[in-house]
Amino acid sequence: LPNRPSITHCAALDRCASQDSLDELSLDDYWKEVENIHQSSGSDAEQQDEVQLKVPDEGEQEEAWLAEAGLATLFDESVAVPEDTMSLLSTLTRTQAAAVQRRVETVKQTLRKKNKQHQVPDVRDIFKPPSSQGEKVGVTPNTRPPPDRDPVIRCGVPVSQIHVSVDTDYEEDRFTSDSRTPEKTGTTKVGDLGPADMKKVQRLALIEMTALFDTASIDLKAHKAVKLKFKESGLFGVPLSTLLEQDQKRVPGTKVPLILQRLISRIEEEGLDTEGLLRIPGVATRVKAMCLELEVKFYEGTFAWETLKQHDAASVLKLFIRELPHPLLTVEHLSAFTSVLKLPTRKQQLQALNLLVLLLPQASRDTLKVLLEFFERVIDHKEQNKMTLNNVAMVMAPNIFMFKGFRHKISEQQEFNMASEMANIVRLLIRYQNLLWTIPKFIMDQVRKQNMENQKKMSRDRAMRKILKKMAYDREKSDKQEKNPAEGDGAQGFIRVQAPQFSKISMAVQLTNDLQASDILARFVNQESGHPVKREDISLYEVGGNISERCLDEEAYMKDLMELNPSADWVIRPVQR
């Protein structure tokens, strides 16, 4: 690695430099790992193509941001404004709206400079200023609010119809305690939602994450990878998407590369008590030979796994991560990950990491989670293997962050500071992984609001069609009853639970204050007579109403859920492995 500080000099920097990280970390293991990576790479690896990082042109970054947030129509009149864009704008909080407005204004100014021919809507038409009657409020276009307070509200939506979160802060104990009081409606984990709602979550997470950095006056410069030609098959140096595509042909439903799963299994087969596991490198020549052999024999099923020694397997695993053409944390969000520790409080740092995890592509997010769970299991044996949370974080940080295109020529002190930040980010990801892989309640509330707004529009369209078709009164009455199931079983103190994939396709359950999702599943297992059903093989889903579908937390209280989403159906389905 060019201009890399020597291990001795890094130790001196470690002793004298002030760290604004969460904990004081000795970085000896980090620099030893960097040295091992450098030695194992050799001259051949240095000649390989590197991912080139491109800084977007002026205004290009903001355009890309608005497009990713589903708000491209705010600067491009040639694109029709979809209803989901309007519903998204109507549910934004004050700080979120300010983040959107600043980027719309930047794009507008950039297009003016470039003398674009097409007309750009004035930002004041999107974020309307207060009228004399006070019906609508907005943000003055060229005014940036101070970082410690919200701007005035936005989007031309009547104040009476807007519910604004208390600046969308997380509760402190959500991140500082491993045991917190669960939400009455249940925790929503990544993977619990259907694709349509998850897309809404990611758009809101992008806006909220950007607003969080804006309020701390941290300027994020997003990069994008210049497209290069990568291997189209094989195991090492292959994009995650390509790996999963070839794996899914062999094992349908695969979410994490099979080679990574098998390497972790091999390491664990030898036991996790081995001292220096992940830290002590394998024999470089043997590791290289094993990689070549795996490329040929892995998919054939002829590789002799018993010949792969544990430290060699750990080195192959780290090599696999480093050799990914694009970093696991993605080029687009790498700047945000490395800027997390610039946020002033631990709560904000963890909030940012939570949002960034939600923004990762599913393949990257699933692969990262499997790795973090493995690291946690290694740490559980720290008394035997001497690998604490700090040790594992320092050893794995350069493997996760130091992808080929990230090896910039920087000063020794800059590289030292970056090393400390990387190690601490990995440390937070490991320690708080269970919390970081959940969807914040305020974002779930916004998703439900968007769905309700869309449903109102659909209801208006249906009503108009009914008028045009002169539908009879009894038909309208029937439709209203279908739309308001709370007046049915729920209003009578019961809910109807559907199980279309089982022999007992429906059952009525009395609604009480302490009825939880787990109680319904236990009752279903006892009553299912078609064929034995194991409790761990089924889940209860919330379907329809103000959510597309959501796999319920077993501790969710059904009465609270009924109040939150009275139009939902409740469906028991097999667990999706």
Coordinates of C-alpha atoms in Angstrom, one line a residue, residues 292-561:
L292 CA -7.0 -21.7 -7.4
E293 CA -8.2 -25.1 -6.5
L294 CA -11.5 -23.8 -5.2
E295 CA -12.1 -22.0 -8.5
V296 CA -11.9 -25.3 -10.3
K297 CA -13.5 -27.7 -7.9
F298 CA -16.0 -25.9 -5.7
Y299 CA -19.0 -26.1 -7.9
E300 CA -18.0 -29.6 -8.9
G301 CA -18.2 -30.7 -5.3
T302 CA -14.7 -32.3 -5.5
F303 CA -12.8 -29.9 -3.3
A304 CA -11.2 -31.7 -0.3
W305 CA -12.3 -29.4 2.5
E306 CA -10.5 -31.5 5.2
T307 CA -7.2 -30.3 3.7
L308 CA -8.0 -26.7 4.3
K309 CA -6.5 -25.7 7.6
Q310 CA -8.4 -23.3 9.8
H311 CA -6.1 -20.2 9.6
D312 CA -5.9 -20.8 5.8
A313 CA -9.7 -20.9 5.6
A314 CA -9.9 -17.6 7.5
S315 CA -7.4 -16.0 5.1
V316 CA -9.4 -17.2 2.1
L317 CA -12.5 -15.7 3.7
K318 CA -10.8 -12.4 4.1
L319 CA -9.4 -12.5 0.6
F320 CA -12.9 -13.2 -0.8
I321 CA -14.2 -10.0 0.9
R322 CA -11.3 -7.9 -0.3
E323 CA -11.4 -9.2 -3.9
L324 CA -15.1 -8.2 -4.4
P325 CA -15.0 -5.8 -7.4
H326 CA -17.2 -3.4 -5.5
P327 CA -16.9 -2.9 -1.7
L328 CA -19.4 -4.7 0.5
L329 CA -20.6 -1.3 1.9
T330 CA -20.9 -0.1 -1.7
V331 CA -19.1 2.7 -3.5
E332 CA -22.1 5.0 -3.3
H333 CA -22.4 4.9 0.5
L334 CA -18.8 4.4 1.5
S335 CA -18.3 8.1 2.1
A336 CA -21.3 8.1 4.5
F337 CA -20.0 5.1 6.4
T338 CA -16.6 6.7 6.9
S339 CA -18.2 9.9 8.0
V340 CA -20.5 8.4 10.7
L341 CA -18.1 9.2 13.5
K342 CA -18.1 12.9 12.7
L343 CA -21.6 13.0 14.1
P344 CA -21.5 14.5 17.6
T345 CA -23.3 11.8 19.7
R346 CA -23.3 8.0 19.8
K347 CA -27.1 8.0 19.3
Q348 CA -26.7 9.9 16.0
Q349 CA -23.8 7.7 14.9
L350 CA -25.9 4.6 15.5
Q351 CA -29.0 6.2 13.9
A352 CA -26.9 6.9 10.8
L353 CA -25.5 3.3 10.7
N354 CA -29.1 2.0 11.0
L355 CA -30.2 4.0 8.0
L356 CA -27.1 3.1 6.0
V357 CA -27.7 -0.6 6.6
L358 CA -31.3 -0.2 5.3
L359 CA -29.9 1.6 2.2
L360 CA -27.5 -1.3 1.2
P361 CA -28.6 -3.5 -1.7
Q362 CA -30.1 -6.7 -0.4
A363 CA -27.1 -8.9 -1.5
S364 CA -24.7 -6.7 0.4
R365 CA -26.9 -6.4 3.5
D366 CA -27.5 -10.1 3.7
T367 CA -23.8 -11.0 3.2
L368 CA -22.7 -8.4 5.7
K369 CA -25.2 -9.7 8.3
V370 CA -23.9 -13.3 7.9
L371 CA -20.3 -12.0 8.4
L372 CA -21.2 -10.0 11.5
E373 CA -23.0 -13.0 13.0
F374 CA -19.9 -15.1 12.5
F375 CA -17.7 -12.4 14.1
E376 CA -20.0 -12.4 17.1
R377 CA -19.7 -16.1 17.5
V378 CA -15.9 -15.8 17.3
I379 CA -16.0 -13.1 20.0
D380 CA -18.2 -15.4 22.2
H381 CA -15.1 -17.6 22.6
K382 CA -12.7 -14.7 23.5
E383 CA -11.5 -16.3 26.7
Q384 CA -10.0 -19.1 24.6
N385 CA -9.2 -17.5 21.3
K386 CA -8.1 -14.1 22.7
M387 CA -10.2 -12.3 20.0
T388 CA -12.2 -9.6 21.7
L389 CA -14.6 -7.2 20.0
N390 CA -11.8 -4.7 19.5
N391 CA -9.4 -7.3 18.1
V392 CA -11.9 -8.6 15.6
A393 CA -12.9 -5.1 14.5
M394 CA -9.3 -4.1 13.9
V395 CA -8.5 -7.2 12.0
M396 CA -11.6 -7.1 9.7
A397 CA -11.7 -3.3 9.1
P398 CA -9.0 -3.2 6.4
N399 CA -10.5 -6.2 4.7
I400 CA -14.0 -4.6 4.6
F401 CA -12.9 -1.0 3.7
M402 CA -9.6 -1.4 1.8
F403 CA -10.9 -2.5 -1.5
K404 CA -8.7 -1.9 -4.5
G405 CA -10.0 1.5 -5.6
F406 CA -9.8 2.9 -2.1
R407 CA -6.0 2.8 -1.8
H408 CA -5.4 6.6 -2.1
K409 CA -2.1 8.3 -1.5
I410 CA -2.7 10.2 1.7
S411 CA -0.5 11.4 4.6
E412 CA 0.5 9.2 7.5
Q413 CA -1.7 11.1 9.9
Q414 CA -4.7 11.0 7.6
E415 CA -4.3 7.2 7.1
F416 CA -3.9 6.8 10.9
N417 CA -7.2 8.7 11.5
M418 CA -8.9 6.8 8.8
A419 CA -7.8 3.5 10.3
S420 CA -9.2 4.4 13.7
E421 CA -12.5 5.4 12.2
M422 CA -12.8 2.2 10.1
A423 CA -12.0 0.0 13.1
N424 CA -14.6 1.8 15.2
I425 CA -17.3 1.5 12.5
V426 CA -16.8 -2.2 12.2
R427 CA -16.9 -2.4 16.0
L428 CA -20.3 -0.7 16.1
L429 CA -21.6 -2.9 13.3
I430 CA -20.7 -6.0 15.2
R431 CA -21.8 -4.8 18.6
Y432 CA -25.2 -3.3 17.6
Q433 CA -26.1 -5.6 14.7
N434 CA -29.4 -6.7 16.1
L435 CA -30.6 -3.1 16.5
L436 CA -29.1 -1.9 13.3
W437 CA -31.0 -4.5 11.3
T438 CA -34.4 -3.2 12.4
I439 CA -36.6 -0.6 10.7
P440 CA -37.3 2.5 12.9
K441 CA -40.8 2.9 14.0
F442 CA -41.1 6.5 12.7
I443 CA -40.2 5.3 9.2
M444 CA -42.8 2.5 9.5
D445 CA -45.3 5.2 10.5
Q446 CA -44.4 7.2 7.4
V447 CA -44.8 4.1 5.2
R448 CA -48.2 3.5 6.6
K449 CA -49.2 7.1 6.0
Q450 CA -48.0 6.9 2.4
N451 CA -50.1 3.8 1.8
M452 CA -53.1 5.5 3.4
E453 CA -52.7 8.5 1.1
N454 CA -52.5 6.1 -1.9
Q455 CA -55.6 4.3 -0.8
K456 CA -57.5 7.6 -0.4
K457 CA -56.7 8.4 -4.1
M458 CA -57.8 4.9 -5.1
S459 CA -61.0 5.2 -3.1
R460 CA -61.8 8.5 -4.8
D461 CA -61.2 6.9 -8.2
R462 CA -63.5 4.0 -7.3
A463 CA -66.1 6.4 -6.1
M464 CA -66.0 8.3 -9.4
R465 CA -66.4 5.1 -11.4
K466 CA -69.3 4.1 -9.3
I467 CA -71.0 7.4 -10.0
L468 CA -70.3 7.1 -13.7
K469 CA -71.7 3.5 -13.8
K470 CA -74.7 4.5 -11.6
M471 CA -74.1 1.7 -9.2
A472 CA -76.9 0.8 -6.9
Y473 CA -77.0 1.9 -3.2
D474 CA -76.8 -1.7 -1.9
R475 CA -73.5 -2.2 -3.9
E476 CA -72.0 0.9 -2.3
K477 CA -73.1 -0.2 1.1
S478 CA -71.5 -3.7 0.5
D479 CA -68.2 -2.0 -0.6
K480 CA -68.1 0.1 2.5
Q481 CA -68.5 -2.9 4.7
E482 CA -65.6 -4.6 2.9
K483 CA -63.5 -1.5 3.4
N484 CA -64.2 -1.3 7.2
P485 CA -63.6 -4.8 8.6
A486 CA -63.2 -3.2 12.0
E487 CA -67.0 -3.1 12.0
G488 CA -67.1 -6.9 11.6
D489 CA -65.3 -9.4 13.7
G490 CA -62.9 -6.9 15.3
A491 CA -65.8 -4.7 16.5
Q492 CA -67.5 -7.8 18.0
G493 CA -64.3 -8.6 20.0
F494 CA -62.9 -11.2 17.5
I495 CA -60.4 -11.3 14.7
R496 CA -60.5 -13.7 11.8
V497 CA -57.1 -15.4 11.1
Q498 CA -56.6 -16.9 7.6
A499 CA -54.3 -19.9 6.9
P500 CA -54.9 -20.7 3.2
Q501 CA -51.9 -22.9 2.9
F502 CA -53.0 -25.3 5.6
S503 CA -56.0 -27.6 6.2
K504 CA -57.4 -25.3 8.8
I505 CA -57.9 -22.3 6.5
S506 CA -59.5 -19.9 9.0
M507 CA -60.1 -19.5 12.7
A508 CA -61.7 -16.8 14.9
V509 CA -59.7 -15.5 17.8
Q510 CA -61.1 -13.5 20.7
L511 CA -59.4 -10.1 20.9
T512 CA -58.1 -9.2 24.4
N513 CA -55.7 -6.6 25.7
D514 CA -52.9 -9.1 26.2
L515 CA -53.3 -11.2 23.1
Q516 CA -50.0 -11.4 21.2
A517 CA -49.1 -12.8 17.8
S518 CA -47.3 -15.8 19.5
D519 CA -50.6 -16.7 21.2
I520 CA -52.4 -17.0 17.9
L521 CA -49.6 -19.1 16.4
A522 CA -49.6 -21.4 19.5
R523 CA -53.4 -21.9 19.2
F524 CA -53.1 -22.6 15.5
V525 CA -50.5 -25.3 16.1
N526 CA -52.8 -27.0 18.6
Q527 CA -55.8 -26.9 16.3
E528 CA -54.2 -27.8 13.0
S529 CA -55.3 -31.3 12.3
G530 CA -54.3 -31.9 8.6
H531 CA -50.7 -32.6 9.3
P532 CA -48.4 -31.7 12.2
V533 CA -47.1 -28.1 12.1
K534 CA -44.0 -27.1 14.0
R535 CA -44.3 -23.8 15.8
E536 CA -41.0 -22.5 14.4
D537 CA -42.1 -23.2 10.8
I538 CA -45.0 -20.6 10.7
S539 CA -45.3 -16.8 11.1
L540 CA -48.2 -14.4 11.4
Y541 CA -48.5 -11.7 8.7
E542 CA -50.3 -8.4 8.6
V543 CA -51.6 -8.0 5.1
G544 CA -53.4 -5.0 3.5
G545 CA -54.8 -1.8 4.9
N546 CA -52.0 0.7 5.4
I547 CA -49.2 -1.9 4.7
S548 CA -48.5 -4.2 1.8
E549 CA -47.4 -7.1 4.1
R550 CA -45.4 -7.4 7.2
C551 CA -44.2 -10.5 9.1
L552 CA -45.2 -9.8 12.7
D553 CA -42.9 -9.8 15.7
E554 CA -44.2 -12.5 18.0
E555 CA -44.4 -10.1 20.9
A556 CA -46.7 -7.7 19.0
Y557 CA -50.0 -7.0 20.7
M558 CA -53.0 -7.7 18.4
K559 CA -55.4 -5.1 19.8
D560 CA -52.8 -2.3 19.3
L561 CA -52.2 -3.6 15.8

